[in-house]
Coordinates of C-alpha atoms in Angstrom, one line a residue:
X30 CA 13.8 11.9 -7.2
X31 CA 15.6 14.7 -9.5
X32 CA 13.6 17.5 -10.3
X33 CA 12.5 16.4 -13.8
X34 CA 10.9 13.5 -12.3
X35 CA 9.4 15.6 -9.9
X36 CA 8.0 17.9 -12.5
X37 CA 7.0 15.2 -14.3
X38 CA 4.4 14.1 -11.1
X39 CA 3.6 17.1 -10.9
X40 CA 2.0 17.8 -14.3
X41 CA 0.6 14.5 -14.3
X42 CA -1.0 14.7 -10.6
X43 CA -2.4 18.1 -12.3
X44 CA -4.2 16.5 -15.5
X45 CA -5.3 13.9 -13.3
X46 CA -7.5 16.5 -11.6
X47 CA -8.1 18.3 -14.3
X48 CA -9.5 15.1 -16.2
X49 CA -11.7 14.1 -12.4
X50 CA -13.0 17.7 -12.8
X51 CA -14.0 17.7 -16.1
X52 CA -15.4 14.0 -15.5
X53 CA -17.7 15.5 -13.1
X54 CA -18.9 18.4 -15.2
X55 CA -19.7 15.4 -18.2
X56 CA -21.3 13.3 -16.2
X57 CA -23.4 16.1 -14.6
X58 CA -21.9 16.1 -10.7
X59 CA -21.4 19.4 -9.0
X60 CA -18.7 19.7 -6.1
X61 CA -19.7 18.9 -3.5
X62 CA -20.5 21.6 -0.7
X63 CA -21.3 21.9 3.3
X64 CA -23.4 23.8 4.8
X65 CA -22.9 27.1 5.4
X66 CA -23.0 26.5 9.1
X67 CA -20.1 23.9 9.3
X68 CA -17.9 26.1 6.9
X69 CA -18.5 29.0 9.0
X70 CA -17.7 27.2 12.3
X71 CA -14.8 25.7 10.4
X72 CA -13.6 28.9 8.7
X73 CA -13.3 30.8 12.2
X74 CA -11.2 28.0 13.7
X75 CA -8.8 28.0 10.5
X76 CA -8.0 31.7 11.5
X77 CA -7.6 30.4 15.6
X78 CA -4.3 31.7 16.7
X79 CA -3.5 28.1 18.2
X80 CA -4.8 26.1 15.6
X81 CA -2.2 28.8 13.5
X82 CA 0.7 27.9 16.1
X83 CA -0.5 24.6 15.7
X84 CA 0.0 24.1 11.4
X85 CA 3.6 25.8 12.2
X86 CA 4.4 23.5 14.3
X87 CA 3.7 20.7 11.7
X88 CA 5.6 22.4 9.8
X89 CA 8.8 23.2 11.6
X90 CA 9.0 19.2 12.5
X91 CA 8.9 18.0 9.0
X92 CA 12.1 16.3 9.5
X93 CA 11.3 14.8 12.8
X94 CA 7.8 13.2 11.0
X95 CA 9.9 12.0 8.0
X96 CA 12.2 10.3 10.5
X97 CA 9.1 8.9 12.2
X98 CA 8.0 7.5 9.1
X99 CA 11.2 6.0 8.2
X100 CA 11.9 4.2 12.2
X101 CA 8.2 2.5 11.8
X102 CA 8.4 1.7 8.4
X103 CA 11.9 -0.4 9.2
X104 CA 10.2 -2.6 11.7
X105 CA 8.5 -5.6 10.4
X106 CA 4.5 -5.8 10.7
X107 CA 3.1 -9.0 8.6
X108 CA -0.2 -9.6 9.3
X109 CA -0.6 -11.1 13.0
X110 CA 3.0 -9.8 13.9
X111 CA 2.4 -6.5 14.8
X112 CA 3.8 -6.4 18.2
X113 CA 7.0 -5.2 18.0
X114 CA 5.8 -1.8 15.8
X115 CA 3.0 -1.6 18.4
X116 CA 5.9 -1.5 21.4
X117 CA 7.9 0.9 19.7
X118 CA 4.4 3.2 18.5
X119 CA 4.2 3.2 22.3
X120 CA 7.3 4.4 23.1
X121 CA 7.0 7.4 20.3
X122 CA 3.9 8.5 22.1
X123 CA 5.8 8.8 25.9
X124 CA 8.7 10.4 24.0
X125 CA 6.5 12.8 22.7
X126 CA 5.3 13.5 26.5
X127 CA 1.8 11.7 25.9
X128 CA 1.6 9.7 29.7
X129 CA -1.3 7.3 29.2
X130 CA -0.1 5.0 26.8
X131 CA -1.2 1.6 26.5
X132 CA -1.7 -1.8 24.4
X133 CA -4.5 -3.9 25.0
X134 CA -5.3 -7.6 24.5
X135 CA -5.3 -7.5 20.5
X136 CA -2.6 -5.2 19.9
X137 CA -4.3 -2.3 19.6
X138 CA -1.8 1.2 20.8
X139 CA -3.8 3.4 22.3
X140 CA -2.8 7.3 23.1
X141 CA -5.1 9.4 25.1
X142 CA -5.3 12.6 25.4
X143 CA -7.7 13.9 27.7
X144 CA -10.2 16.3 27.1
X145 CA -11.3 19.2 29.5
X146 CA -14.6 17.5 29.8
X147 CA -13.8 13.8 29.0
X148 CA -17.6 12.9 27.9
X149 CA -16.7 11.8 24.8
X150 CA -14.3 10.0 22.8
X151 CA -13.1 10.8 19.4
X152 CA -11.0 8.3 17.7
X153 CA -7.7 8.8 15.1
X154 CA -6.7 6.4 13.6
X155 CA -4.1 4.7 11.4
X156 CA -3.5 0.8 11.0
X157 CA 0.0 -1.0 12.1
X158 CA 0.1 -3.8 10.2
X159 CA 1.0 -4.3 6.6
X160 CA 0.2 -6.9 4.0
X161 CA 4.0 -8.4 3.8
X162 CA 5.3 -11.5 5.1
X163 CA 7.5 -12.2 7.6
X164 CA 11.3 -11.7 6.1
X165 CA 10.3 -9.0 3.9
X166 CA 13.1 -6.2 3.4
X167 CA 12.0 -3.5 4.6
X168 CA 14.6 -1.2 4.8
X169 CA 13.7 2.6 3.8
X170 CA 15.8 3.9 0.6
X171 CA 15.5 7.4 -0.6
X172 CA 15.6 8.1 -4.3
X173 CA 16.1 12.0 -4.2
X174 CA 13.2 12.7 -1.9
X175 CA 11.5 10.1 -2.4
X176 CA 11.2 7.1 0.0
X177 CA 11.0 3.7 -1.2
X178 CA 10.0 1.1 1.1
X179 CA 7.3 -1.7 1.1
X180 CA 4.4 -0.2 3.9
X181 CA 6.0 3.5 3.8
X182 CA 2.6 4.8 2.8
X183 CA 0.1 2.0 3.9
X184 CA 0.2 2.8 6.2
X185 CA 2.8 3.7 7.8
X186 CA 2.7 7.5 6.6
X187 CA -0.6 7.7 8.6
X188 CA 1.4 6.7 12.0
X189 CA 3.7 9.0 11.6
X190 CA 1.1 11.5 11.1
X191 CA -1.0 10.7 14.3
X192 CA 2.5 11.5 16.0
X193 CA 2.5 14.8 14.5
X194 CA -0.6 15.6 15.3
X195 CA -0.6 14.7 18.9
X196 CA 2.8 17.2 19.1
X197 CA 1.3 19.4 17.5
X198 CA -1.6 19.6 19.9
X199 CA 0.5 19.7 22.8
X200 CA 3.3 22.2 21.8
X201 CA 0.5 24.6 20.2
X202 CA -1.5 24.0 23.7
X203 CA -4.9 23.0 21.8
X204 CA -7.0 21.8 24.5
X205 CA -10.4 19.8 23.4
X206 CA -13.4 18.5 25.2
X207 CA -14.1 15.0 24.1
X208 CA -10.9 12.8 24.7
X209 CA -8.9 12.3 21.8
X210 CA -7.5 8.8 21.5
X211 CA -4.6 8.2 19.1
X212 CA -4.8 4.4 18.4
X213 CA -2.7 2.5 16.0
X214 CA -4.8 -0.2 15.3
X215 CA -4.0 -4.4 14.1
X216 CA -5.4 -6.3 11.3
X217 CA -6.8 -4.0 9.0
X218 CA -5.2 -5.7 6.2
X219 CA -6.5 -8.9 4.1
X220 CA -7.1 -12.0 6.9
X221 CA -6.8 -9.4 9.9
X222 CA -10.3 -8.8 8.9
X223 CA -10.6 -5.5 10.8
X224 CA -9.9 -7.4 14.5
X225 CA -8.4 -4.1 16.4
X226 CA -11.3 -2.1 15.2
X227 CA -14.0 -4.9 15.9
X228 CA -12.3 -5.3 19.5
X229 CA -12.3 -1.5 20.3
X230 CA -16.5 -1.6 19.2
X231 CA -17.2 -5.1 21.2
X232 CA -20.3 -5.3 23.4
X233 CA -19.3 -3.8 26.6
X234 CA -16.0 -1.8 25.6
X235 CA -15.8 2.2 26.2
X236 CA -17.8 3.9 24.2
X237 CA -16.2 5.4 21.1
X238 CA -18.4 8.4 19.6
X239 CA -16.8 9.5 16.6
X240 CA -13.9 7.7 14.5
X241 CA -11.1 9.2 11.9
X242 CA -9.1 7.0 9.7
X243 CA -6.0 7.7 8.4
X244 CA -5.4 5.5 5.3
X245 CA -5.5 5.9 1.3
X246 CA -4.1 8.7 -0.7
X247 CA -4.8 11.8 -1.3
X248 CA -6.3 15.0 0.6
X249 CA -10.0 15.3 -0.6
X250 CA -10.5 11.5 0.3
X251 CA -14.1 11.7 2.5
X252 CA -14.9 8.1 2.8
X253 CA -18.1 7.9 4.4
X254 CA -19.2 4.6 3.0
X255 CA -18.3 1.1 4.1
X256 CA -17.3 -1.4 1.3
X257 CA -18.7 -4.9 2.9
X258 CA -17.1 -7.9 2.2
X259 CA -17.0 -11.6 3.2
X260 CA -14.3 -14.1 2.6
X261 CA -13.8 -17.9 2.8
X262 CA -11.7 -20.9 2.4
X263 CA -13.4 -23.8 0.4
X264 CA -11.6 -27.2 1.9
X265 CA -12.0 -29.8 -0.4
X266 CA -10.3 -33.3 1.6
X267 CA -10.1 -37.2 0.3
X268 CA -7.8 -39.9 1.4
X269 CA -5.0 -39.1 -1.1
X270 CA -2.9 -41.6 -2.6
X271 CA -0.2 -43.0 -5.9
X272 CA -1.9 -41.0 -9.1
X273 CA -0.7 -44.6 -10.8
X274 CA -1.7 -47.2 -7.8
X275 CA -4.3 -45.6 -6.5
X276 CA -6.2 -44.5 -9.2
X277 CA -9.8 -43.9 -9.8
X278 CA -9.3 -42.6 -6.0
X279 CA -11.4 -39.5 -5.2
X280 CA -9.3 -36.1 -6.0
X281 CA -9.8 -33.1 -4.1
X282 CA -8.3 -31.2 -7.3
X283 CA -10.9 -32.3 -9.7
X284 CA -13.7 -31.3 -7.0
X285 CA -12.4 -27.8 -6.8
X286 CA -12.3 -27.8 -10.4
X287 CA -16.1 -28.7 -10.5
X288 CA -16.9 -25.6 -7.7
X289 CA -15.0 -23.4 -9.6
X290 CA -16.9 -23.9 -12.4
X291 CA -19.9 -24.0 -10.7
X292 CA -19.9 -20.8 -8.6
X293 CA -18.3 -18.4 -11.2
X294 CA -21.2 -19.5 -13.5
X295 CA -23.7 -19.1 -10.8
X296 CA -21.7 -16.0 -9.5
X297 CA -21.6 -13.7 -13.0
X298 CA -25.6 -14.6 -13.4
X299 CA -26.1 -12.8 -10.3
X300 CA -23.5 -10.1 -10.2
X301 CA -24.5 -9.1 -14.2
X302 CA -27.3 -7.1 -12.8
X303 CA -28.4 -4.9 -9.8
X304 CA -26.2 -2.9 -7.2
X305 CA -22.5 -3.7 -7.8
X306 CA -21.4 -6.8 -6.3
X307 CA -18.0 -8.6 -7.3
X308 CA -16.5 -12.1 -6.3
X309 CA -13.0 -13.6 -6.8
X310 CA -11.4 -16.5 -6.1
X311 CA -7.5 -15.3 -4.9
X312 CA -5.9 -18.4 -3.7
X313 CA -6.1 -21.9 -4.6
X314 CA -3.7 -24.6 -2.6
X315 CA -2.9 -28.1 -1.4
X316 CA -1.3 -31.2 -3.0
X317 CA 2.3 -32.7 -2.4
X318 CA 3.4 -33.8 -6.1
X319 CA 2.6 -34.4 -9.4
X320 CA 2.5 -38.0 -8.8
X321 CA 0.1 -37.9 -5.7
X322 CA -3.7 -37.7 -5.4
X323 CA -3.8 -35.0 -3.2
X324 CA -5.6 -35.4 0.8
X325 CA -6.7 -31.7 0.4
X326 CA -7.7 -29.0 -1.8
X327 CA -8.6 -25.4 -1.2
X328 CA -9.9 -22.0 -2.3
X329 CA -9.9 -18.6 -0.9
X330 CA -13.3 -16.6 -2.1
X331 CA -13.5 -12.9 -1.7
X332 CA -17.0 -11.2 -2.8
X333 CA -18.2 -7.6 -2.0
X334 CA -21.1 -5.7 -2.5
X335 CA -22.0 -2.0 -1.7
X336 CA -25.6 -3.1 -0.7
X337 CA -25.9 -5.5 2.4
X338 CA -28.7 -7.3 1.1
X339 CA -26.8 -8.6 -1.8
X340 CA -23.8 -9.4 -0.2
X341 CA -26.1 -12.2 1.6
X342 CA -27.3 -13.0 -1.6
X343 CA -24.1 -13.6 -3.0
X344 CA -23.0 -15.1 0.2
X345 CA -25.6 -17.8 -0.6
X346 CA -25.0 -18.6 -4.0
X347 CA -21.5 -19.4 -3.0
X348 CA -22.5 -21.9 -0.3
X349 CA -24.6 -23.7 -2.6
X350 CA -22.5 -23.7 -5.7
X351 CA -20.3 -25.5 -3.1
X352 CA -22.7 -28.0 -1.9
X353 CA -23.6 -28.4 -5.6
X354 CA -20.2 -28.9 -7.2
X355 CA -19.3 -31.3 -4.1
X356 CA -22.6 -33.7 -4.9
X357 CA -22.3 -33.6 -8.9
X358 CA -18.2 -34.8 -8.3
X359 CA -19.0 -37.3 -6.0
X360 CA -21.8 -38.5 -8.0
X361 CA -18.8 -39.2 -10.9
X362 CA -18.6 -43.1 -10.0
X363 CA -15.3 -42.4 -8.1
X364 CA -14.0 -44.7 -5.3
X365 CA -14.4 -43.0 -2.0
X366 CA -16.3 -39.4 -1.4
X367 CA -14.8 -36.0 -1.1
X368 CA -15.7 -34.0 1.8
X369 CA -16.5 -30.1 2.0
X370 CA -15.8 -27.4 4.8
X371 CA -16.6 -23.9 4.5
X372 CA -14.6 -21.8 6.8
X373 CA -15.4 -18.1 7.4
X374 CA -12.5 -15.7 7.1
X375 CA -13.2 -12.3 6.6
X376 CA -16.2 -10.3 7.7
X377 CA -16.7 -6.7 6.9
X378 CA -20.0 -4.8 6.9
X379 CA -21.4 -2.6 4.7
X380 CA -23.1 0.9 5.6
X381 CA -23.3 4.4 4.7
X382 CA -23.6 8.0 6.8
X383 CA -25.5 10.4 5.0
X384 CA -24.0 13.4 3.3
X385 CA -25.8 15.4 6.8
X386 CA -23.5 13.7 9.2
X387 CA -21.4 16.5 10.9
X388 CA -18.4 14.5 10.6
X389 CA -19.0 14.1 6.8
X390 CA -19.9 17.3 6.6
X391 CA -16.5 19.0 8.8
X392 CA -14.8 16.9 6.5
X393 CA -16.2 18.6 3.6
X394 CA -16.0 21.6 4.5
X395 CA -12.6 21.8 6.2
X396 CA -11.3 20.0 2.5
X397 CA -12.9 22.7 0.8
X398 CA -11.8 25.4 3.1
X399 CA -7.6 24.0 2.0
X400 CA -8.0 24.0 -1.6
X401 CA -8.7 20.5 -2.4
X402 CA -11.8 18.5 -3.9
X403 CA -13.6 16.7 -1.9
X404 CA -14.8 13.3 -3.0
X405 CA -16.9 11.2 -1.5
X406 CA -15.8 7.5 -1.5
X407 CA -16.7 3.8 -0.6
X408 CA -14.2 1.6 0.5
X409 CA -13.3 -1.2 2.8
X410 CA -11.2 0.0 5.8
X411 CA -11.5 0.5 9.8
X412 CA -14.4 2.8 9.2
X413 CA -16.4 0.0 8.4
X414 CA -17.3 -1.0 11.7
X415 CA -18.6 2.3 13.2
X416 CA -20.0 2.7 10.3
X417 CA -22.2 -0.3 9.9
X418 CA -23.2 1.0 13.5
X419 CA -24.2 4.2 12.8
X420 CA -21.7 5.8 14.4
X421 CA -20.0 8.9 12.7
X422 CA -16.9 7.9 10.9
X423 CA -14.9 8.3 7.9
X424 CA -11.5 7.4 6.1
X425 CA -9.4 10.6 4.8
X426 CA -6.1 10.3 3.2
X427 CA -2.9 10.6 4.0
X428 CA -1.4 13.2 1.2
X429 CA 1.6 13.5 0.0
X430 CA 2.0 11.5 -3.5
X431 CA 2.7 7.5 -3.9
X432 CA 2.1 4.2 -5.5
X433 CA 2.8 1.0 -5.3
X434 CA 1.2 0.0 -2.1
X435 CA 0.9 -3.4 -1.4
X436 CA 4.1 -3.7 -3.5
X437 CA 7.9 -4.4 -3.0
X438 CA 8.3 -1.1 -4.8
X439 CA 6.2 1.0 -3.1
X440 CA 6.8 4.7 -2.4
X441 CA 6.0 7.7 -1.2
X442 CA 7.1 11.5 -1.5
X443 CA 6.4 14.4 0.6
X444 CA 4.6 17.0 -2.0
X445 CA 2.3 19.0 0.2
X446 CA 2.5 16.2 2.8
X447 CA 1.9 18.7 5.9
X448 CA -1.3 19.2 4.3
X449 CA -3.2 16.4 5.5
X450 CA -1.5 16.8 8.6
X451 CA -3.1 20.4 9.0
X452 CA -6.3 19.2 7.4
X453 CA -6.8 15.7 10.0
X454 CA -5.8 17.7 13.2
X455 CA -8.0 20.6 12.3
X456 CA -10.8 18.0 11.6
X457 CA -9.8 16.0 15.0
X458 CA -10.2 19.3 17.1
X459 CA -13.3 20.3 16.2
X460 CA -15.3 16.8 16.0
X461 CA -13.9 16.6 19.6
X462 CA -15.2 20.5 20.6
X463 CA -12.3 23.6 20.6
X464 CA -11.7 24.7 24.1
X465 CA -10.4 28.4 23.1

């Protein structure tokens, strides 16, 4: 990127804040603050002379991270097909002089660092997988400094990271209490449905007492809500048959069409009023030609809702619009019946930790204490499953400036990227206790 473009993102990452500040002073919201406690406690370890020795080191490899960034980025992880980025994730981490290295049954890498006293485990995170299929080019190209690459920032960027901050640790000699586990997690994107998370927080795994997540954009990210979401596929099936010799057949096409209808009306009555809650139908399939009565039809149904209660509700409606729909087509005078099945695939809980957590509030503070806004945030990532546990957890971002994620086009470019590298170690090491 030449340096006009480069100014150019930088004056209008600049009104972008400015117009988020002067949102907030419209609408009435104040900044918001920890306590005076936590930025004490936070403040002091800022000015730690290994916690110091610590940032340089992030800085001084800057080139070695970019290079990280660029080695994962060029190895293919579609969704389910994360193995071979997990094997070579692993092999970063022994590099790097990190001994107990491991992947378990999902996928999932898993980094430990142990602490002095090993009674707890704090969790950093960043996701392997990406949301592009299998033969996607993902070769890196740099445009000036900027690197262009489908999965360089989501969320690749926050792998690379969790590498720097592990070296960082180790070459700084930060020592910790709690054991710190650097895990580079599967299936956080679309149908993954958050399985390396959910497997690390089964009944009868290790304990896991706090949990940071790597993911998103920018520094001053806090998410300490969990968007929740469930997802399924409508399958519509019928005999099938000629559209000329068979007709008057049952078609799974024109019963989709009548639960379509059906839902979205019932759907938009509901989701008009009360606590947000959205639906969307994102995929529709099946059929073999124009000249066929197809054997199959099917939808794919995402809704969301920041309240539990009404993601149920929601939840509901659907499975009877369904039911509904299926009955009214089949009720048509049609030869044959259509047949429905409902087929979970996605399952992501709400929840919420209050603005007292002392996660939430480190975060906070420790933003705060760098020069950024925080900004408290809802979304739907890892953090949704300790979350909906109660167990303290957020999301914060991984800096720098980009767009176009989930795109063939999408980039990223290191403005301040070391940043939110200082900011997540600094975080990390005193959610799992400073040993000075």
């Amino acid at each position: 990127m030449n340096k006009g473009h480069l100014l150019k993102n930088k004056i209008f990452l600049g009104l972008l804040i400015f117009g988020l500040l002067l949102s907030n002073v419209l609408s009435g919201q104040e900044s918001v603050v920890a306590d005076k406690k936590i930025d004490k406690a936070v403040g002091k370890l800022l000015k730690d002379k290994k916690i110091k020795n610590a940032f340089e080191v992030i800085d001084a490899i800057e080139n070695e991270t970019e290079r990280d960034l660029i080695a994962l980025t060029e190895i293919p992880a579609p969704p389910f097909m994360e193995a071979e980025r997990a094997e070579a994730f692993k092999e970063m981490f022994m590099e790097a002089g990190l001994d107990e290295v491991s992947i378990d049954d999902v996928g999932n890498v898993i980094a430990i660092r142990k602490g002095t006293v090993g009674d707890k485990i704090v969790v950093l995170d960043a996701h392997l997988d990406t949301v592009f299929p299998e033969g996607t080019d993902v070769k890196v190209v740099k445009k000036g400094d900027t690197l262009v690459a489908p999965g360089v920032g989501d969320d690749t960027r926050g792998l690379a990271m969790l590498l720097a901050i592990f070296k960082a640790m180790k070459k700084a000699d930060v020592s910790t209490e709690a054991d710190v586990w650097f895990v580079g997690s599967v299936g956080e994107e679309g149908l993954g449905d958050l399985r390396g998370v959910k497997h690390l927080f089964r009944e009868g795994a290790q304990k896991i007492d706090s949990w940071i997540s790597i993911d998103g954009g920018t520094v001053g990210r806090v998410n300490n809500a969990g968007l929740g979401s469930v997802r399924y596929k409508a399958l519509f099936k019928g005999k099938g048959g000629h559209s000329w010799g068979a007709f008057g057949l049952a078609n799974p096409h024109h019963a989709l069409g009548f639960a379509i209808k059906e839902f979205t009306e019932n759907a938009k009555a509901f989701t008009d009023d009360g606590a947000k809650t959205s639906f969307n139908i994102g995929r529709i399939g099946g059929g073999t030609s124009v000249n066929s009565i197809p054997f199959e039809s099917w939808m794919e149904v995402d809704m969301r809702s920041v309240d539990s209660g009404r993601l149920k509700e929601v939840e509901a409606i659907f499975k009877e619009s369904m039911e509904t729909a299926l009955k009214a087509y089949n009720n048509t005078g049609i030869d044959d019946k259509i047949s429905l099945e409902l087929i979970k695939i996605g399952d992501r809980p709400s929840g919420e930790l209050s603005l007292d957590t002392p996660l939430v509030q480190r975060a906070i503070s420790a933003t705060n204490l760098f020069g950024y806004m925080p900004s408290l945030t809802r979304g739907s990532t890892n953090s949704n499953i300790p979350i909906s546990m109660g167990i303290p957890a957020i999301t914060i971002g991984r800096g720098g400036i980009g767009g176009g994620a989930h795109s063939l086009h999408e980039w990223w470019l290191n403005e301040n990227g070391a940043e939110a590298i200082k900011l997540a170690i600094l975080l990390t090491v005193i959610e799992a206790g400073y040993v000075k």
